[in-house]
Amino acid sequence: MFPNATILKHPLIEHKLSILRDRDTPNPLFRETLNELSYLIVYEITRDLALRPVRLQTPLAPCDAQQLAEQVLLVPILRAGLGMVEGILHLIPAAKVGHIGVYRDEQTLQPVEYYCKLPPGAESMRVFLLDPMLATGGSLAYAIARLKEKGIRRITVVSVLAAPEGLQALHAAHPDVHVYTAMLDECLNGQGYILPGLGDCGDRLFGTL
Ligand code: PRP
Ligand code: URA
């Protein structure tokens, strides 16, 4: 239905998503679970990372092995994307981290930028743009445009929950960017929240409800 999106299917991903959805999950468990879920998602979607051959010595013998050949850059969209970074860094500790600060204006739902810091050389890196919530798609579409402005082309979106409306809008704006998400939810409500969703992700991560 959405050529730009892959919905990941894995029992552990579904289980952890249920913890995030539960309104009784306290902030510390919510944070921990979002990081674990992000780890699982990125493990699933990085099968195509380039490798280079290395010759090394095990304690017993010389050995031909493979190591990551490309520089990975994680770019969380603040604030909620921050909740994914630590989990992914457990998996790819050598990844660099840039930040884009974007919030949705509550009335218009339009993205408003307040921060952008990327490492030098970002244009040659493999970028994973992190935002757990893809609602109208406005924040991600804006962030992708900012990355492209800086010459970055190899962009993959990592999300947790996506609304059909947002996926459609994102595909129209950036058909070249693929989205990986743990679940395609039903729709948006009148305030632009994903249903059934998990509520306001930034607030649940940082206790600002
Ligand atoms: C949330 C969420 C996404 C955005 C998704 O951010 O973290 O970035 O909304 O909505 P969209 O697809 O309609 O743009 P929010 O504006 O609540 O900021 P916060 O993360 O700082 O709380
Ligand atoms: N942002 C959130 O945190 N939750 C939603 O459901 C939509 C946007």
PDB file of C-alpha atoms and ligand atoms in Angstrom:
ATOM      1  CA  MET A   1       0.000   0.000   0.000  1.00  0.00           C
ATOM      2  CA  PHE A   2       2.916   2.360   0.783  1.00  0.00           C
ATOM      3  CA  PRO A   3       5.863   1.804  -1.539  1.00  0.00           C
ATOM      4  CA  ASN A   4       8.048   4.008   0.666  1.00  0.00           C
ATOM      5  CA  ALA A   5       7.478   2.037   3.863  1.00  0.00           C
ATOM      6  CA  THR A   6       8.338  -1.286   5.462  1.00  0.00           C
ATOM      7  CA  ILE A   7       6.404  -2.405   8.520  1.00  0.00           C
ATOM      8  CA  LEU A   8       8.669  -4.623  10.587  1.00  0.00           C
ATOM      9  CA  LYS A   9       7.214  -7.844  11.919  1.00  0.00           C
ATOM     10  CA  HIS A  10       8.922  -9.438  14.892  1.00  0.00           C
ATOM     11  CA  PRO A  11       7.459 -10.800  18.138  1.00  0.00           C
ATOM     12  CA  LEU A  12       9.890  -8.791  20.296  1.00  0.00           C
ATOM     13  CA  ILE A  13       9.097  -5.596  18.409  1.00  0.00           C
ATOM     14  CA  GLU A  14       5.345  -6.149  18.895  1.00  0.00           C
ATOM     15  CA  HIS A  15       5.812  -6.970  22.576  1.00  0.00           C
ATOM     16  CA  LYS A  16       7.861  -3.849  23.259  1.00  0.00           C
ATOM     17  CA  LEU A  17       5.444  -1.698  21.303  1.00  0.00           C
ATOM     18  CA  SER A  18       2.631  -2.912  23.570  1.00  0.00           C
ATOM     19  CA  ILE A  19       4.604  -1.612  26.574  1.00  0.00           C
ATOM     20  CA  LEU A  20       4.965   1.809  24.913  1.00  0.00           C
ATOM     21  CA  ARG A  21       1.266   1.971  24.096  1.00  0.00           C
ATOM     22  CA  ASP A  22       0.124   1.165  27.631  1.00  0.00           C
ATOM     23  CA  ARG A  23      -0.824   4.405  29.364  1.00  0.00           C
ATOM     24  CA  ASP A  24       0.215   2.895  32.721  1.00  0.00           C
ATOM     25  CA  THR A  25       3.850   2.447  31.633  1.00  0.00           C
ATOM     26  CA  PRO A  26       5.933   4.828  33.793  1.00  0.00           C
ATOM     27  CA  ASN A  27       8.513   7.205  32.244  1.00  0.00           C
ATOM     28  CA  PRO A  28      11.630   5.136  33.135  1.00  0.00           C
ATOM     29  CA  LEU A  29      10.212   1.952  31.577  1.00  0.00           C
ATOM     30  CA  PHE A  30       8.967   3.929  28.571  1.00  0.00           C
ATOM     31  CA  ARG A  31      12.475   5.311  27.986  1.00  0.00           C
ATOM     32  CA  GLU A  32      14.145   1.942  28.415  1.00  0.00           C
ATOM     33  CA  THR A  33      11.666   0.215  26.104  1.00  0.00           C
ATOM     34  CA  LEU A  34      11.932   2.828  23.339  1.00  0.00           C
ATOM     35  CA  ASN A  35      15.695   2.343  23.342  1.00  0.00           C
ATOM     36  CA  GLU A  36      15.339  -1.453  23.221  1.00  0.00           C
ATOM     37  CA  LEU A  37      12.807  -1.246  20.425  1.00  0.00           C
ATOM     38  CA  SER A  38      15.060   1.093  18.437  1.00  0.00           C
ATOM     39  CA  TYR A  39      17.926  -1.385  18.834  1.00  0.00           C
ATOM     40  CA  LEU A  40      15.746  -4.180  17.455  1.00  0.00           C
ATOM     41  CA  ILE A  41      14.492  -2.088  14.541  1.00  0.00           C
ATOM     42  CA  VAL A  42      17.971  -0.992  13.512  1.00  0.00           C
ATOM     43  CA  TYR A  43      19.287  -4.544  13.770  1.00  0.00           C
ATOM     44  CA  GLU A  44      16.562  -5.561  11.308  1.00  0.00           C
ATOM     45  CA  ILE A  45      17.194  -2.764   8.800  1.00  0.00           C
ATOM     46  CA  THR A  46      20.979  -2.660   8.556  1.00  0.00           C
ATOM     47  CA  ARG A  47      21.542  -5.850   6.571  1.00  0.00           C
ATOM     48  CA  ASP A  48      22.735  -3.779   3.603  1.00  0.00           C
ATOM     49  CA  LEU A  49      25.508  -1.861   5.420  1.00  0.00           C
ATOM     50  CA  ALA A  50      28.717  -2.081   3.417  1.00  0.00           C
ATOM     51  CA  LEU A  51      31.584  -4.224   4.730  1.00  0.00           C
ATOM     52  CA  ARG A  52      35.286  -4.246   3.994  1.00  0.00           C
ATOM     53  CA  PRO A  53      37.618  -7.204   4.348  1.00  0.00           C
ATOM     54  CA  VAL A  54      40.204  -7.132   7.120  1.00  0.00           C
ATOM     55  CA  ARG A  55      42.990  -9.523   7.961  1.00  0.00           C
ATOM     56  CA  LEU A  56      43.419 -10.084  11.680  1.00  0.00           C
ATOM     57  CA  GLN A  57      44.891 -12.465  14.133  1.00  0.00           C
ATOM     58  CA  THR A  58      42.668 -14.460  16.485  1.00  0.00           C
ATOM     59  CA  PRO A  59      44.331 -15.886  19.624  1.00  0.00           C
ATOM     60  CA  LEU A  60      44.837 -19.060  17.572  1.00  0.00           C
ATOM     61  CA  ALA A  61      45.402 -18.174  13.912  1.00  0.00           C
ATOM     62  CA  PRO A  62      45.329 -15.524  11.179  1.00  0.00           C
ATOM     63  CA  CYS A  63      41.799 -14.888   9.934  1.00  0.00           C
ATOM     64  CA  ASP A  64      39.972 -13.001   7.160  1.00  0.00           C
ATOM     65  CA  ALA A  65      37.045 -11.056   8.589  1.00  0.00           C
ATOM     66  CA  GLN A  66      34.662  -8.230   7.665  1.00  0.00           C
ATOM     67  CA  GLN A  67      34.156  -4.852   9.326  1.00  0.00           C
ATOM     68  CA  LEU A  68      31.754  -1.990   8.700  1.00  0.00           C
ATOM     69  CA  ALA A  69      32.993   0.137   5.822  1.00  0.00           C
ATOM     70  CA  GLU A  70      30.644   3.095   6.000  1.00  0.00           C
ATOM     71  CA  GLN A  71      30.242   5.856   8.527  1.00  0.00           C
ATOM     72  CA  VAL A  72      26.782   5.836  10.059  1.00  0.00           C
ATOM     73  CA  LEU A  73      25.170   9.084  11.183  1.00  0.00           C
ATOM     74  CA  LEU A  74      22.167   9.079  13.512  1.00  0.00           C
ATOM     75  CA  VAL A  75      20.026  12.212  13.351  1.00  0.00           C
ATOM     76  CA  PRO A  76      17.311  12.296  16.012  1.00  0.00           C
ATOM     77  CA  ILE A  77      14.526  14.848  15.612  1.00  0.00           C
ATOM     78  CA  LEU A  78      14.245  16.524  19.014  1.00  0.00           C
ATOM     79  CA  ARG A  79      12.836  15.752  21.350  1.00  0.00           C
ATOM     80  CA  ALA A  80      11.312  12.319  20.872  1.00  0.00           C
ATOM     81  CA  GLY A  81      14.017  11.044  18.508  1.00  0.00           C
ATOM     82  CA  LEU A  82      16.498  11.362  21.384  1.00  0.00           C
ATOM     83  CA  GLY A  83      14.754   8.414  22.990  1.00  0.00           C
ATOM     84  CA  MET A  84      16.059   6.153  20.215  1.00  0.00           C
ATOM     85  CA  VAL A  85      19.730   7.164  20.150  1.00  0.00           C
ATOM     86  CA  GLU A  86      21.182   5.284  23.095  1.00  0.00           C
ATOM     87  CA  GLY A  87      19.705   1.948  22.017  1.00  0.00           C
ATOM     88  CA  ILE A  88      21.083   2.293  18.503  1.00  0.00           C
ATOM     89  CA  LEU A  89      24.513   3.369  19.781  1.00  0.00           C
ATOM     90  CA  HIS A  90      24.718   0.077  21.693  1.00  0.00           C
ATOM     91  CA  LEU A  91      24.557  -1.598  18.303  1.00  0.00           C
ATOM     92  CA  ILE A  92      26.693   0.871  16.312  1.00  0.00           C
ATOM     93  CA  PRO A  93      28.969   2.609  18.854  1.00  0.00           C
ATOM     94  CA  ALA A  94      31.049   4.260  16.122  1.00  0.00           C
ATOM     95  CA  ALA A  95      28.015   6.102  14.730  1.00  0.00           C
ATOM     96  CA  LYS A  96      28.131   9.888  14.816  1.00  0.00           C
ATOM     97  CA  VAL A  97      25.111  11.822  16.074  1.00  0.00           C
ATOM     98  CA  GLY A  98      23.690  15.030  14.596  1.00  0.00           C
ATOM     99  CA  HIS A  99      20.585  16.788  15.934  1.00  0.00           C
ATOM    100  CA  ILE A 100      17.630  18.552  14.382  1.00  0.00           C
ATOM    101  CA  GLY A 101      15.280  20.399  16.716  1.00  0.00           C
ATOM    102  CA  VAL A 102      11.779  20.629  15.244  1.00  0.00           C
ATOM    103  CA  TYR A 103       8.456  20.946  17.032  1.00  0.00           C
ATOM    104  CA  ARG A 104       4.927  20.977  15.667  1.00  0.00           C
ATOM    105  CA  ASP A 105       3.019  24.196  16.137  1.00  0.00           C
ATOM    106  CA  GLU A 106      -0.002  23.025  18.146  1.00  0.00           C
ATOM    107  CA  GLN A 107      -2.489  25.065  16.123  1.00  0.00           C
ATOM    108  CA  THR A 108      -1.217  24.677  12.567  1.00  0.00           C
ATOM    109  CA  LEU A 109       0.670  21.346  13.033  1.00  0.00           C
ATOM    110  CA  GLN A 110       3.408  22.893  10.886  1.00  0.00           C
ATOM    111  CA  PRO A 111       7.050  22.106  11.775  1.00  0.00           C
ATOM    112  CA  VAL A 112       9.108  24.837  13.446  1.00  0.00           C
ATOM    113  CA  GLU A 113      12.898  24.455  13.517  1.00  0.00           C
ATOM    114  CA  TYR A 114      14.909  25.599  16.541  1.00  0.00           C
ATOM    115  CA  TYR A 115      18.222  23.728  16.220  1.00  0.00           C
ATOM    116  CA  CYS A 116      20.375  21.969  13.648  1.00  0.00           C
ATOM    117  CA  LYS A 117      23.884  20.602  14.202  1.00  0.00           C
ATOM    118  CA  LEU A 118      25.450  18.005  11.931  1.00  0.00           C
ATOM    119  CA  PRO A 119      29.023  16.704  11.824  1.00  0.00           C
ATOM    120  CA  PRO A 120      31.422  17.750   9.066  1.00  0.00           C
ATOM    121  CA  GLY A 121      31.383  15.328   6.152  1.00  0.00           C
ATOM    122  CA  ALA A 122      27.770  14.320   6.820  1.00  0.00           C
ATOM    123  CA  GLU A 123      27.032  14.281   3.090  1.00  0.00           C
ATOM    124  CA  SER A 124      29.087  11.124   2.602  1.00  0.00           C
ATOM    125  CA  MET A 125      27.570   9.256   5.558  1.00  0.00           C
ATOM    126  CA  ARG A 126      24.738   6.749   5.732  1.00  0.00           C
ATOM    127  CA  VAL A 127      22.052   8.659   7.639  1.00  0.00           C
ATOM    128  CA  PHE A 128      19.364   7.202   9.864  1.00  0.00           C
ATOM    129  CA  LEU A 129      16.830   9.928  10.650  1.00  0.00           C
ATOM    130  CA  LEU A 130      15.117   9.062  13.923  1.00  0.00           C
ATOM    131  CA  ASP A 131      11.610  10.046  14.970  1.00  0.00           C
ATOM    132  CA  PRO A 132       9.373   7.547  16.743  1.00  0.00           C
ATOM    133  CA  MET A 133       6.179   9.326  15.645  1.00  0.00           C
ATOM    134  CA  LEU A 134       5.248   9.846  11.990  1.00  0.00           C
ATOM    135  CA  ALA A 135       1.887  11.609  12.292  1.00  0.00           C
ATOM    136  CA  THR A 136       1.166  14.193   9.548  1.00  0.00           C
ATOM    137  CA  GLY A 137       4.720  13.592   8.308  1.00  0.00           C
ATOM    138  CA  GLY A 138       5.416  17.331   8.453  1.00  0.00           C
ATOM    139  CA  SER A 139       8.352  17.138  10.890  1.00  0.00           C
ATOM    140  CA  LEU A 140      10.098  14.346   8.993  1.00  0.00           C
ATOM    141  CA  ALA A 141       9.480  15.937   5.582  1.00  0.00           C
ATOM    142  CA  TYR A 142      10.977  19.166   6.901  1.00  0.00           C
ATOM    143  CA  ALA A 143      13.995  17.419   8.443  1.00  0.00           C
ATOM    144  CA  ILE A 144      14.666  15.446   5.243  1.00  0.00           C
ATOM    145  CA  ALA A 145      14.576  18.678   3.221  1.00  0.00           C
ATOM    146  CA  ARG A 146      17.125  20.207   5.652  1.00  0.00           C
ATOM    147  CA  LEU A 147      19.416  17.191   5.287  1.00  0.00           C
ATOM    148  CA  LYS A 148      19.130  17.298   1.501  1.00  0.00           C
ATOM    149  CA  GLU A 149      19.912  21.028   1.559  1.00  0.00           C
ATOM    150  CA  LYS A 150      23.227  20.064   3.186  1.00  0.00           C
ATOM    151  CA  GLY A 151      23.979  17.603   0.399  1.00  0.00           C
ATOM    152  CA  ILE A 152      22.952  14.447   2.276  1.00  0.00           C
ATOM    153  CA  ARG A 153      21.359  11.860  -0.006  1.00  0.00           C
ATOM    154  CA  ARG A 154      21.495   8.466   1.685  1.00  0.00           C
ATOM    155  CA  ILE A 155      18.673   8.926   4.183  1.00  0.00           C
ATOM    156  CA  THR A 156      16.608   6.220   5.880  1.00  0.00           C
ATOM    157  CA  VAL A 157      13.781   7.075   8.279  1.00  0.00           C
ATOM    158  CA  VAL A 158      13.496   5.012  11.449  1.00  0.00           C
ATOM    159  CA  SER A 159      10.151   5.362  13.167  1.00  0.00           C
ATOM    160  CA  VAL A 160       8.017   3.412  15.627  1.00  0.00           C
ATOM    161  CA  LEU A 161       4.436   4.378  14.777  1.00  0.00           C
ATOM    162  CA  ALA A 162       3.229   5.765  11.451  1.00  0.00           C
ATOM    163  CA  ALA A 163      -0.147   7.086  10.363  1.00  0.00           C
ATOM    164  CA  PRO A 164      -1.300   6.389   6.780  1.00  0.00           C
ATOM    165  CA  GLU A 165      -1.800  10.123   6.183  1.00  0.00           C
ATOM    166  CA  GLY A 166       1.799  10.850   7.183  1.00  0.00           C
ATOM    167  CA  LEU A 167       3.294   8.072   5.072  1.00  0.00           C
ATOM    168  CA  GLN A 168       1.382   9.324   2.058  1.00  0.00           C
ATOM    169  CA  ALA A 169       2.475  12.930   2.588  1.00  0.00           C
ATOM    170  CA  LEU A 170       6.089  11.905   3.135  1.00  0.00           C
ATOM    171  CA  HIS A 171       6.097   9.784  -0.006  1.00  0.00           C
ATOM    172  CA  ALA A 172       4.714  12.709  -2.022  1.00  0.00           C
ATOM    173  CA  ALA A 173       7.422  15.040  -0.665  1.00  0.00           C
ATOM    174  CA  HIS A 174      10.385  12.614  -0.698  1.00  0.00           C
ATOM    175  CA  PRO A 175       9.664   9.510  -2.800  1.00  0.00           C
ATOM    176  CA  ASP A 176      13.355   8.554  -2.626  1.00  0.00           C
ATOM    177  CA  VAL A 177      13.371   8.106   1.166  1.00  0.00           C
ATOM    178  CA  HIS A 178      12.382   4.788   2.712  1.00  0.00           C
ATOM    179  CA  VAL A 179      10.622   4.561   6.071  1.00  0.00           C
ATOM    180  CA  TYR A 180      10.962   1.647   8.486  1.00  0.00           C
ATOM    181  CA  THR A 181       8.391   1.503  11.240  1.00  0.00           C
ATOM    182  CA  ALA A 182       7.188  -0.960  13.852  1.00  0.00           C
ATOM    183  CA  MET A 183       3.505  -0.374  13.088  1.00  0.00           C
ATOM    184  CA  LEU A 184       1.111   1.309  10.697  1.00  0.00           C
ATOM    185  CA  ASP A 185      -1.649   2.708  12.887  1.00  0.00           C
ATOM    186  CA  GLU A 186      -5.220   3.574  11.904  1.00  0.00           C
ATOM    187  CA  CYS A 187      -5.442   7.345  11.447  1.00  0.00           C
ATOM    188  CA  LEU A 188      -4.908  10.767  13.014  1.00  0.00           C
ATOM    189  CA  ASN A 189      -7.355  12.409  15.390  1.00  0.00           C
ATOM    190  CA  GLY A 190      -8.495  16.038  15.102  1.00  0.00           C
ATOM    191  CA  GLN A 191      -5.384  17.261  16.948  1.00  0.00           C
ATOM    192  CA  GLY A 192      -3.005  15.350  14.682  1.00  0.00           C
ATOM    193  CA  TYR A 193      -2.308  12.541  17.182  1.00  0.00           C
ATOM    194  CA  ILE A 194      -1.873   8.979  15.959  1.00  0.00           C
ATOM    195  CA  LEU A 195      -4.703   6.576  16.853  1.00  0.00           C
ATOM    196  CA  PRO A 196      -4.545   4.304  18.756  1.00  0.00           C
ATOM    197  CA  GLY A 197      -0.947   5.523  19.072  1.00  0.00           C
ATOM    198  CA  LEU A 198       0.914   5.906  22.323  1.00  0.00           C
ATOM    199  CA  GLY A 199       0.159   9.523  23.193  1.00  0.00           C
ATOM    200  CA  ASP A 200       2.715  12.308  23.165  1.00  0.00           C
ATOM    201  CA  CYS A 201       6.044  10.536  22.885  1.00  0.00           C
ATOM    202  CA  GLY A 202       8.247  13.455  23.970  1.00  0.00           C
ATOM    203  CA  ASP A 203       6.133  14.056  27.054  1.00  0.00           C
ATOM    204  CA  ARG A 204       6.139  10.380  28.011  1.00  0.00           C
ATOM    205  CA  LEU A 205       9.899  10.142  27.551  1.00  0.00           C
ATOM    206  CA  PHE A 206      10.767  13.212  29.551  1.00  0.00           C
ATOM    207  CA  GLY A 207       7.902  13.355  32.077  1.00  0.00           C
ATOM    208  CA  THR A 208       6.540  16.666  30.794  1.00  0.00           C
ATOM    209  CA  LEU A 209       2.884  15.608  30.617  1.00  0.00           C
TER     210      LEU A 209
HETATM  211  C1  PRP B   1       6.199  15.064  17.818  1.00  0.00           C
HETATM  212  C2  PRP B   1       6.984  13.845  17.398  1.00  0.00           C
HETATM  213  C3  PRP B   1       7.340  14.155  15.988  1.00  0.00           C
HETATM  214  C4  PRP B   1       6.165  14.987  15.498  1.00  0.00           C
HETATM  215  C5  PRP B   1       5.327  14.137  14.604  1.00  0.00           C
HETATM  216  O1  PRP B   1       7.035  16.110  18.153  1.00  0.00           O
HETATM  217  O2  PRP B   1       8.092  13.606  18.201  1.00  0.00           O
HETATM  218  O3  PRP B   1       8.544  14.879  15.828  1.00  0.00           O
HETATM  219  O4  PRP B   1       5.426  15.362  16.665  1.00  0.00           O
HETATM  220  O5  PRP B   1       4.272  14.847  14.102  1.00  0.00           O
HETATM  221  P1  PRP B   1       4.133  15.214  12.553  1.00  0.00           P
HETATM  222  O6  PRP B   1       4.398  13.956  11.799  1.00  0.00           O
HETATM  223  O7  PRP B   1       2.693  15.646  12.452  1.00  0.00           O
HETATM  224  O8  PRP B   1       5.073  16.312  12.231  1.00  0.00           O
HETATM  225  P2  PRP B   1       6.507  17.388  18.960  1.00  0.00           P
HETATM  226  O9  PRP B   1       6.143  18.482  18.045  1.00  0.00           O
HETATM  227  O10 PRP B   1       5.445  16.950  19.931  1.00  0.00           O
HETATM  228  O11 PRP B   1       7.794  17.858  19.721  1.00  0.00           O
HETATM  229  P3  PRP B   1       8.555  17.143  20.943  1.00  0.00           P
HETATM  230  O12 PRP B   1       9.132  15.843  20.409  1.00  0.00           O
HETATM  231  O13 PRP B   1       9.580  18.125  21.306  1.00  0.00           O
HETATM  232  O14 PRP B   1       7.559  16.891  22.035  1.00  0.00           O
HETATM  233  N1  URA B   2       3.498  13.335  18.189  1.00  0.00           N
HETATM  234  C1  URA B   2       3.373  12.464  19.220  1.00  0.00           C
HETATM  235  O1  URA B   2       4.195  12.466  20.149  1.00  0.00           O
HETATM  236  N2  URA B   2       2.341  11.628  19.206  1.00  0.00           N
HETATM  237  C2  URA B   2       1.447  11.589  18.207  1.00  0.00           C
HETATM  238  O2  URA B   2       0.507  10.774  18.257  1.00  0.00           O
HETATM  239  C3  URA B   2       1.586  12.499  17.153  1.00  0.00           C
HETATM  240  C4  URA B   2       2.637  13.356  17.159  1.00  0.00           C
END
